[in-house]
Every structure is written in C-alpha cells, then in structure tokens.
PDB file of C-alpha atoms in Angstrom:
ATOM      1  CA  UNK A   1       0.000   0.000   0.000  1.00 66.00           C
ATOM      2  CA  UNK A   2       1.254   3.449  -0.411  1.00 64.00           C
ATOM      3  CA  UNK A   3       1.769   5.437   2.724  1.00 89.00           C
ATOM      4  CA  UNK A   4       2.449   9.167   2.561  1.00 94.00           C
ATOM      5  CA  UNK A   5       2.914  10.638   6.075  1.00 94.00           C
ATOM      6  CA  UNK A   6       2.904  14.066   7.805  1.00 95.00           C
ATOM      7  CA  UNK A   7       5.085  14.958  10.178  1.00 90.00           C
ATOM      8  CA  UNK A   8       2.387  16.503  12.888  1.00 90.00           C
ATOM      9  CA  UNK A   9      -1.104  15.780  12.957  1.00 92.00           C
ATOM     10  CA  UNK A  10      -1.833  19.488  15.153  1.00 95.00           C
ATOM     11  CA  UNK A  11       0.707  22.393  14.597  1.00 96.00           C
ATOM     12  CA  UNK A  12       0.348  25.674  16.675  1.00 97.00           C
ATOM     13  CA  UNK A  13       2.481  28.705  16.052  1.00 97.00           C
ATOM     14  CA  UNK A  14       2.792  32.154  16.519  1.00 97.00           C
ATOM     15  CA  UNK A  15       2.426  34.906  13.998  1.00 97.00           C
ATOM     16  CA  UNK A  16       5.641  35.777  12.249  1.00 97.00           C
ATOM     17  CA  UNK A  17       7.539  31.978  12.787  1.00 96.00           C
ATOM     18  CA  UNK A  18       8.865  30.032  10.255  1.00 97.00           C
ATOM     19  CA  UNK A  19       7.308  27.000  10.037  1.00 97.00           C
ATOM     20  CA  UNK A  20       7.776  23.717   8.243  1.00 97.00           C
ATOM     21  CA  UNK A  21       5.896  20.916   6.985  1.00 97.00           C
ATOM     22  CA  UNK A  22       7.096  17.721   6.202  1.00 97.00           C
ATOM     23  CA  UNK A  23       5.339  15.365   3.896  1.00 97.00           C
ATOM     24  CA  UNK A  24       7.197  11.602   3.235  1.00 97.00           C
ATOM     25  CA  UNK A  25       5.886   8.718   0.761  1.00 95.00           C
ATOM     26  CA  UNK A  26       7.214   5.485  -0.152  1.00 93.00           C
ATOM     27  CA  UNK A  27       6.285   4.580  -3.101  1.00 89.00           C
ATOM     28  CA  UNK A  28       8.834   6.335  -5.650  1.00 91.00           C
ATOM     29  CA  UNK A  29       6.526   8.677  -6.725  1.00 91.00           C
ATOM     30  CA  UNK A  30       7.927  11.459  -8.795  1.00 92.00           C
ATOM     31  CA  UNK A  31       4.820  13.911  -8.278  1.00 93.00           C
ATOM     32  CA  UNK A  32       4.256  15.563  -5.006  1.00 95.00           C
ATOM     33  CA  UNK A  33       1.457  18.262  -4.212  1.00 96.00           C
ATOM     34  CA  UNK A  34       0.549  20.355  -1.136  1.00 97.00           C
ATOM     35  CA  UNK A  35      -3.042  21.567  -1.162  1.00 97.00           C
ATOM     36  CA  UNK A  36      -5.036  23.828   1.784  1.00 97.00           C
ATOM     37  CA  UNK A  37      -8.432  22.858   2.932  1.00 95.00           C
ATOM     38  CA  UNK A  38     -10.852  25.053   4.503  1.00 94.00           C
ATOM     39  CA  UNK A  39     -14.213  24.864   5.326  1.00 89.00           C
ATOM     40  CA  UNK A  40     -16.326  26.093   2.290  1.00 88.00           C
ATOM     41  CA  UNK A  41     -13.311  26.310  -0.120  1.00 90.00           C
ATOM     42  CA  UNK A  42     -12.703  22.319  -0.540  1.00 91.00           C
ATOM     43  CA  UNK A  43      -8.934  21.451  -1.326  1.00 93.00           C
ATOM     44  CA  UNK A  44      -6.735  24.444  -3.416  1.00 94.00           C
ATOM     45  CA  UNK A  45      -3.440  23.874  -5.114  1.00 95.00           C
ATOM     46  CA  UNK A  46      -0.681  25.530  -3.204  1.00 97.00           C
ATOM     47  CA  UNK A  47       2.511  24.183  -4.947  1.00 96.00           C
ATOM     48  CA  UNK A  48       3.707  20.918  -7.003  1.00 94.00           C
ATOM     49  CA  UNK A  49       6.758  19.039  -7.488  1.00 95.00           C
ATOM     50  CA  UNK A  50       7.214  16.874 -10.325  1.00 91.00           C
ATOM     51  CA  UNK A  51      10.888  16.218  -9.455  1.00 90.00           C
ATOM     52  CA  UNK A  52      13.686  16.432  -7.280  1.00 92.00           C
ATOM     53  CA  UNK A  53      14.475  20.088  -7.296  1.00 87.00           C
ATOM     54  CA  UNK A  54      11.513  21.170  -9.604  1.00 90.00           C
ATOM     55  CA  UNK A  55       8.223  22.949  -8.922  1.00 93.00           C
ATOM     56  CA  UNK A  56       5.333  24.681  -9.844  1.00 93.00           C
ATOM     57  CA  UNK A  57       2.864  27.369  -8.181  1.00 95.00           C
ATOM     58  CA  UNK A  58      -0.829  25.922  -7.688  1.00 93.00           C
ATOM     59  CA  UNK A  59      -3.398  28.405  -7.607  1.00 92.00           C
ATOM     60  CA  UNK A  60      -2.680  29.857  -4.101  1.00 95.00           C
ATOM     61  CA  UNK A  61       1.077  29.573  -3.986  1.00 96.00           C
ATOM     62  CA  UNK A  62       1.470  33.821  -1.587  1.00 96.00           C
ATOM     63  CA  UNK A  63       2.754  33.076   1.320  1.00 95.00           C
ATOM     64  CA  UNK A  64       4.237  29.321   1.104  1.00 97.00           C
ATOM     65  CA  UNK A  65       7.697  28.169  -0.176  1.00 96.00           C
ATOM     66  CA  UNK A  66       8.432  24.222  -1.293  1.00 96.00           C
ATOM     67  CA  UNK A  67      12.297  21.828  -0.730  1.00 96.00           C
ATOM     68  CA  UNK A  68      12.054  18.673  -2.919  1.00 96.00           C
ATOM     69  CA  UNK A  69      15.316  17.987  -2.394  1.00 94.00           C
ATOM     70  CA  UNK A  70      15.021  14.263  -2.260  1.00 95.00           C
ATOM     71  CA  UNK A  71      12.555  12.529  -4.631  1.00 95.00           C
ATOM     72  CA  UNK A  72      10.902  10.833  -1.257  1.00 95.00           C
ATOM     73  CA  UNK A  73      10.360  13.999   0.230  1.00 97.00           C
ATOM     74  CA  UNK A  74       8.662  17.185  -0.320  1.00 97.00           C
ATOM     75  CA  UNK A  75       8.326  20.128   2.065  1.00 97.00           C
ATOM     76  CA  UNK A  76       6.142  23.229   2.847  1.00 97.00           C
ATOM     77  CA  UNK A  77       7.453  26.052   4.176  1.00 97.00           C
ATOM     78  CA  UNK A  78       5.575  29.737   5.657  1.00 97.00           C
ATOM     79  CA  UNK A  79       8.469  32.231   5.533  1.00 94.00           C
ATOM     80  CA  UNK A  80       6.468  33.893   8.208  1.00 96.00           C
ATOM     81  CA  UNK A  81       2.975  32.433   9.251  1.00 97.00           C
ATOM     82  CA  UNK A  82       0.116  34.785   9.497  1.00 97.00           C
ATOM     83  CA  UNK A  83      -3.430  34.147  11.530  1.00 97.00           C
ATOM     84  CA  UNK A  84      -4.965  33.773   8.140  1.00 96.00           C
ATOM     85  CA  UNK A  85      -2.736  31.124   7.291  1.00 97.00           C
ATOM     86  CA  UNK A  86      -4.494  28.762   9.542  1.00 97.00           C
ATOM     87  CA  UNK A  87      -6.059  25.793   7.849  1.00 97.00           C
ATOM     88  CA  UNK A  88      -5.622  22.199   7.306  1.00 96.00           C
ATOM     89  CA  UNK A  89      -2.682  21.363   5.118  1.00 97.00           C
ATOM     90  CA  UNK A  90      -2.835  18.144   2.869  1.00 97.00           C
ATOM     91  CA  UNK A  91      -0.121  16.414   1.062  1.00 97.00           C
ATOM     92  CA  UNK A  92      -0.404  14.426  -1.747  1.00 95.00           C
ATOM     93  CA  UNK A  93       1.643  11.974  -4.362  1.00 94.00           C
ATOM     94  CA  UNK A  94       1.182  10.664  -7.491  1.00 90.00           C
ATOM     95  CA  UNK A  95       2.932   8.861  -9.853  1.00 87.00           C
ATOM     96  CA  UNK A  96       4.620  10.157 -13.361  1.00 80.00           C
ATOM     97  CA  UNK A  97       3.393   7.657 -15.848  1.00 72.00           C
ATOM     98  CA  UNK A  98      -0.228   7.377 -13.513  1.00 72.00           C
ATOM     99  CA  UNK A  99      -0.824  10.876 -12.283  1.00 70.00           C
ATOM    100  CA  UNK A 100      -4.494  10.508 -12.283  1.00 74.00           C
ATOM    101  CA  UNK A 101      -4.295   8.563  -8.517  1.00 84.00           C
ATOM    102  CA  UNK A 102      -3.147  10.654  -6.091  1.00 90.00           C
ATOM    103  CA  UNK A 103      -2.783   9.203  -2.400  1.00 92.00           C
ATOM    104  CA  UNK A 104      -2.751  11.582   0.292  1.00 94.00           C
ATOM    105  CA  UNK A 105      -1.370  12.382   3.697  1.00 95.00           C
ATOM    106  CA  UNK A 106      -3.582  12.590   7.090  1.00 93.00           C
ATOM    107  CA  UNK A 107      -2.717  16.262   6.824  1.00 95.00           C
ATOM    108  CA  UNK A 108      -1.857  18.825   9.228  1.00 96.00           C
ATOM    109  CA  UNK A 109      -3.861  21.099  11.509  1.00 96.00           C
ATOM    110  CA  UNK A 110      -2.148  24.133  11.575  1.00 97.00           C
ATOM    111  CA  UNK A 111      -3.029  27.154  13.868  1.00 97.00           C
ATOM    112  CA  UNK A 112      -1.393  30.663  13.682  1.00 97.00           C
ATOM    113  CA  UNK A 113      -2.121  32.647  16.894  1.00 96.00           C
TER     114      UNK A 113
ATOM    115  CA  UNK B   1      -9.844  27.764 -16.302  1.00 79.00           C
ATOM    116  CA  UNK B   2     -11.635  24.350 -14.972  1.00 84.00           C
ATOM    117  CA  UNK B   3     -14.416  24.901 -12.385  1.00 93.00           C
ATOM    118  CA  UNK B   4     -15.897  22.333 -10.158  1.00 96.00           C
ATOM    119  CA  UNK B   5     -19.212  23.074  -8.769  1.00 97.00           C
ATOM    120  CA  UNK B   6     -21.003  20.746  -5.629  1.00 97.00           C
ATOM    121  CA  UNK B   7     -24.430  22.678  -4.834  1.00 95.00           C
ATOM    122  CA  UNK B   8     -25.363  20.465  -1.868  1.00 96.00           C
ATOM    123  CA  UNK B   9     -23.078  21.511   1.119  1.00 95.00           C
ATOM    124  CA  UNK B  10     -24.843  19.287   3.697  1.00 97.00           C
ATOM    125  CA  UNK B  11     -26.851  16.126   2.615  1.00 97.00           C
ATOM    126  CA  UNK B  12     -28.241  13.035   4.908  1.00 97.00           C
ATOM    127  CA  UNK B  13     -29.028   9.373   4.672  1.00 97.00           C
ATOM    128  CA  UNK B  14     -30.823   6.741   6.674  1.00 97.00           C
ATOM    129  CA  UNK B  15     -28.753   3.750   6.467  1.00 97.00           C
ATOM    130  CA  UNK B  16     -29.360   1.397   4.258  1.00 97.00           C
ATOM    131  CA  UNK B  17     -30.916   3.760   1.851  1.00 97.00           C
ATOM    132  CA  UNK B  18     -29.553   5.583  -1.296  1.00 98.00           C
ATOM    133  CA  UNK B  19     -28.202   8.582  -1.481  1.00 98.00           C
ATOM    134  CA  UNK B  20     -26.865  10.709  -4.974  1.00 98.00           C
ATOM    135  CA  UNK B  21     -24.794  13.492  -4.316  1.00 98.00           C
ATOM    136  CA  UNK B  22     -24.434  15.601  -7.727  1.00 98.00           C
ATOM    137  CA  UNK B  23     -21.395  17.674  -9.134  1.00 98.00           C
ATOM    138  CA  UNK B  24     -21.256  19.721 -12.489  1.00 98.00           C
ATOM    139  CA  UNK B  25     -18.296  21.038 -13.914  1.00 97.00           C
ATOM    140  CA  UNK B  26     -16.945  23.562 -16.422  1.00 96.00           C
ATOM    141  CA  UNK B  27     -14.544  22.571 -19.166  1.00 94.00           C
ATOM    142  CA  UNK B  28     -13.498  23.213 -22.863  1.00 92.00           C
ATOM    143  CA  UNK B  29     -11.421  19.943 -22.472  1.00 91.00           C
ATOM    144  CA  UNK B  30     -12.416  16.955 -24.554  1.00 90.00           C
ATOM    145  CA  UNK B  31     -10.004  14.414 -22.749  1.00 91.00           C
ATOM    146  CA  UNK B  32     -10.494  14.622 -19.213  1.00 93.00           C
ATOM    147  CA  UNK B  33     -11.052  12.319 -15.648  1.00 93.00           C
ATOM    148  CA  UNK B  34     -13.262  12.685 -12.795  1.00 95.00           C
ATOM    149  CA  UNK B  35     -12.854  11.762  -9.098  1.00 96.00           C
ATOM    150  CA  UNK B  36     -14.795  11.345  -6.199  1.00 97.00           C
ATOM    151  CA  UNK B  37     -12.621  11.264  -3.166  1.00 96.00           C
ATOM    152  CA  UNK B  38     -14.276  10.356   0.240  1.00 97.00           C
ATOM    153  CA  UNK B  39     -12.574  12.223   3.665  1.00 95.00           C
ATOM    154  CA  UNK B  40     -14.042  10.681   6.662  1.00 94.00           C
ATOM    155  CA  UNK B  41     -13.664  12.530   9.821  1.00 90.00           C
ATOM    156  CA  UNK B  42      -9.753  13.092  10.802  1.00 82.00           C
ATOM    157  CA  UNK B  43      -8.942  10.391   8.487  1.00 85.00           C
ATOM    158  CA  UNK B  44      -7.437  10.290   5.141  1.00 89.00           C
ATOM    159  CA  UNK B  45      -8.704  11.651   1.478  1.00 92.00           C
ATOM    160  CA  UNK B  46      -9.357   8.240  -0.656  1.00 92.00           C
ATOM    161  CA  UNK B  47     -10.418   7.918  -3.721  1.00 93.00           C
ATOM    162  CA  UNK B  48     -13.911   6.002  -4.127  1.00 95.00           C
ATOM    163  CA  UNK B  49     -14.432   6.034  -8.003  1.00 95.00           C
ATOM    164  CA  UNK B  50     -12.806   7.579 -11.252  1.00 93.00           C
ATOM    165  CA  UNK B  51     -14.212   8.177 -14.416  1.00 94.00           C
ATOM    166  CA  UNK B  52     -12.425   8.707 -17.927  1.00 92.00           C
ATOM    167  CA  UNK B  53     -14.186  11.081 -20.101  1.00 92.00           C
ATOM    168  CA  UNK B  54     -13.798   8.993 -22.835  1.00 90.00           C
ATOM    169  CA  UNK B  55     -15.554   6.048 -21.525  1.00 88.00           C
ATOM    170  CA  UNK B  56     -19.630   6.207 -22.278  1.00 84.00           C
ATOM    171  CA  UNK B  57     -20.220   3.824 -19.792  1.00 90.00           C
ATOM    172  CA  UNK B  58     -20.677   4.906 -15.927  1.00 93.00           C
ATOM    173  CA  UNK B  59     -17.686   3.827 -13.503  1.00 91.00           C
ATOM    174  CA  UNK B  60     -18.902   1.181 -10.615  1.00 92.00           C
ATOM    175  CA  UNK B  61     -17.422   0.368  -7.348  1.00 91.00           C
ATOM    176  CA  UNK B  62     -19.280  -1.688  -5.463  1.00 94.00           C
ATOM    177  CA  UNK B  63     -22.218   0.293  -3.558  1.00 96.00           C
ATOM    178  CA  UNK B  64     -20.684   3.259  -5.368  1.00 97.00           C
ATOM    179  CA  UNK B  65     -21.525   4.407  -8.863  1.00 96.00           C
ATOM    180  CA  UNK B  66     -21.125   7.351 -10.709  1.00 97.00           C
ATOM    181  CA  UNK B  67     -23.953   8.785 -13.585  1.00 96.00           C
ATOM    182  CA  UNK B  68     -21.494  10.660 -16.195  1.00 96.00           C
ATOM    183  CA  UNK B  69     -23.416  12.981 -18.521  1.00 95.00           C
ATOM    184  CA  UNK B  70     -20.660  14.615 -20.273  1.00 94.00           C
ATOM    185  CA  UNK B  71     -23.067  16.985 -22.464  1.00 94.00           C
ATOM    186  CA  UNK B  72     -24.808  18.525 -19.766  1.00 95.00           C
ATOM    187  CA  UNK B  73     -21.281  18.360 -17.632  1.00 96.00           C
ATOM    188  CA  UNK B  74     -22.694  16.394 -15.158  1.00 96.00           C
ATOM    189  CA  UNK B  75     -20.918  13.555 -12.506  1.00 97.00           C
ATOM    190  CA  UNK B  76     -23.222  12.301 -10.092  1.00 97.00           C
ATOM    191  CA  UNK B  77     -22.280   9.746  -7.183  1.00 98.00           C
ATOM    192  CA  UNK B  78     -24.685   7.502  -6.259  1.00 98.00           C
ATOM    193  CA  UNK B  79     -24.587   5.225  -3.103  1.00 98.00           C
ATOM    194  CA  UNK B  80     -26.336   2.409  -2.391  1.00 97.00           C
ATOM    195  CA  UNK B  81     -27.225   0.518   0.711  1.00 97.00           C
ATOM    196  CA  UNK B  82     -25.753   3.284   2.752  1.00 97.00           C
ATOM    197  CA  UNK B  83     -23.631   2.547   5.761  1.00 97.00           C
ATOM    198  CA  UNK B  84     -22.701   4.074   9.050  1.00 96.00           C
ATOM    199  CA  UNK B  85     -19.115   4.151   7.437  1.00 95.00           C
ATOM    200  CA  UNK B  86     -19.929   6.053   4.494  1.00 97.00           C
ATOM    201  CA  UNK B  87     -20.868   9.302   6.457  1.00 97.00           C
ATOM    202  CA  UNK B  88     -17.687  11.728   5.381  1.00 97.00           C
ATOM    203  CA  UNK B  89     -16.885  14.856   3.075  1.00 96.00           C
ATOM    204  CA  UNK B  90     -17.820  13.587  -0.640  1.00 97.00           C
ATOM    205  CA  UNK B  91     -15.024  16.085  -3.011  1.00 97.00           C
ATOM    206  CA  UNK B  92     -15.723  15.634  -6.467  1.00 97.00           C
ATOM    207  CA  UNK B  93     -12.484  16.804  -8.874  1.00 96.00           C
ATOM    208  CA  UNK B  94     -11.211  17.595 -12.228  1.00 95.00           C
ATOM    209  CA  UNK B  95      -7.834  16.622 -13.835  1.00 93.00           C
ATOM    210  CA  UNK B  96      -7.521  17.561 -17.412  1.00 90.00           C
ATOM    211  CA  UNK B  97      -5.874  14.770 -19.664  1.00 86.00           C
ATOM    212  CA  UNK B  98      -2.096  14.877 -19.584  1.00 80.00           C
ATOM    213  CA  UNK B  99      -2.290  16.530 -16.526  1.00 82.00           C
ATOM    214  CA  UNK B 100      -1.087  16.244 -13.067  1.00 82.00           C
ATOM    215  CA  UNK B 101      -3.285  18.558 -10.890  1.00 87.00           C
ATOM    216  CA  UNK B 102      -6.666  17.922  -9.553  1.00 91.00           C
ATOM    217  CA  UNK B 103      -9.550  20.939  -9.738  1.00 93.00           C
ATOM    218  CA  UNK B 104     -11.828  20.072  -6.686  1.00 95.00           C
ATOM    219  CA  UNK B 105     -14.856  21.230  -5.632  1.00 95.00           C
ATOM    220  CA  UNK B 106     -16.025  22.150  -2.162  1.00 95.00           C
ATOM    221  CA  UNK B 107     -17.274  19.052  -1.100  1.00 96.00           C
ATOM    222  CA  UNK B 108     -20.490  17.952   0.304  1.00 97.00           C
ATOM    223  CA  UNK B 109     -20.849  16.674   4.007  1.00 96.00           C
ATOM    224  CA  UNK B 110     -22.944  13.177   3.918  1.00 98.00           C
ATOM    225  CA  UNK B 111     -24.182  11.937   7.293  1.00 97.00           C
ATOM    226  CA  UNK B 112     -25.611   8.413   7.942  1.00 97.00           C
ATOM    227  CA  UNK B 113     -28.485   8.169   9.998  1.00 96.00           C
ATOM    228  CA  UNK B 114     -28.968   4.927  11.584  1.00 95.00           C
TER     229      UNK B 114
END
C-alpha cells in the first residue's frame, strides 16, 4: 500500500515563525502536491513538485515556499505564518506515468495565533 | 480555467438507503477524468471512483456508482445501501488529460443516519 505521512497531525504557532511541513511517501513517486483545505473552499493547489528540485505554483502559492530535495520527500514552508494562514494542510503523491491517482497524507492542523 | 461546482453543502441518509450526491463542472477539455474522493472525519482523502471522459459507460465500485453525462457536464455519485461508514466529506475533482493537478470542488458533508 502506499503510505504518505505528515510529520504533525496538530501544529500551533505564533504569527511571524517560520514554520515547516514535512510530507514523506514510499512509493517512488515522482509527483508531489501540497493543497489547503478550509471549510467552504474544498482542497486548493498551493505548490507541485514533479521532481527532485523542480516545482510549480498551484493556484494559491502567496505566502508558502516548497524543498524537494530528495525525490521521497517534499516540504512546505511559511516564511512567516500569518493568523490567516491557519487551515488544514494536505499532502499528496502521485505517480509520473499514472498521475491521475493521487494518495494523500492525514494532513496537518495548523493554527497561527 | 476548470471549475468544479457541488451545490449540496450538507446532505443526509438513513442507512441502508440511497443517497446521490451531484457535481457539475466547467470545461473546454475533450479528454479529461473525474474523481470522487471520500474524507471521513480526521482520516485520510481516498479515492472512491474515477471516471475517464472517454468512456460512455458509468464507472462502478461496489455500492458506489457514478452517472457521467458529459453533455450537460454532469458527474453524479450515487450510493447504495448506505452505511454508518460512508458518512464523510464527498469532493468531487477535475484533472484535465495529460495533466497532473486535480480541480476540486467544495465538497459535500454526507451523514448516515442509523
């Protein structure tokens, strides 16, 4: 089965912190995505990685950052987390030559006081 | 741009009875797949059912079947025989062909009454 994992389930910060999420999966898959769920919006693109070292701005990339710097692994990162920024993060991988089956993470909770 | 539209935020179901939960989308794409992913409370997205554009006939899983009208845009999920289980957000989503990224839309909450 293919596992991708999230490094914390519940994530609290404080406004102007860098903060990092982590997102693993197992399964040599060369496409990575990070999306942000909230209530009323359903899931929105936030970046994509299609490769080590490569990416590609979703639809709501202001604010966020991405490291793919190992094909395994594939990371979000808020230069500087703001209150509005708080939302359920979700992680997602797919692979090249299937990229219509995309397995995702439990996600993260993330609060910004 | 692709849109996704779900116009039922809330829906419920006694168990053991069926439920559709409807989805229309906006495309100028000819090749093209639809999803319906299922998020149960704090648990993880899976998908339940795909659907290739350029199949004619409607995608079955089980209790779970899909009614694909791709004139009218239309990609309904039907369940049957509904379970205690089944009660979760219902995302319905766009990937264009040759394409990586999923369009979704904003989900619809299903709750199983038993």
């Amino acid at each position: 089965d293919v596992k991708v994992t999230q490094s914390s389930r519940y994530l609290v910060k404080r406004t102007g912190e860098k903060v990092f999420l982590e997102c693993v999966q197992d399964m040599d898959h060369e496409n990575m995505f990070w999306y942000r769920q909230d209530p009323g919006l359903g899931l929105r693109l936030i970046y994509f990685s299609y490769d080590v070292k490569m990416k590609e701005k979703g639809d709501i990339p202001e604010g966020y950052s991405v490291s793919r710097e190992k094909k395994e692994r594939f990371s979000l990162i808020l230069e500087s987390a703001s209150t509005n920024q708080t939302s359920m993060y979700l992680c997602a991988s797919s692979l090249a030559r299937d990229p219509d089956t995309q397995y995702f993470g439990p996600g993260t909770r993330l609060t910004v006081l | 741009a692709q849109t996704v539209t779900q116009s039922q935020p809330e829906m419920s179901v006694q168990e053991a009875e069926t439920v559709t939960l409807s989805c229309t989308y906006d495309t100028s794409e000819n090749n093209y797949y639809l999803f319906w992913y299922k998020q149960p409370p704090s648990r993880q997205m899976i998908l339940v059912i795909r659907q290739e554009a350029y199949k004619q006939q409607n995608a079955t899983e089980n209790r779970f079947s899909v009614n694909f009208q791709k004139a009218a845009k239309s990609f309904s999920l039907k369940i049957s025989d509904s379970q205690l289980g089944d009660t979760a957000m219902y995302f319905c989503a766009f990937m264009k062909f040759r394409s990586e990224k999923l369009v979704f839309g904003k989900g619809t909450k299903l709750t199983v009454n038993p």
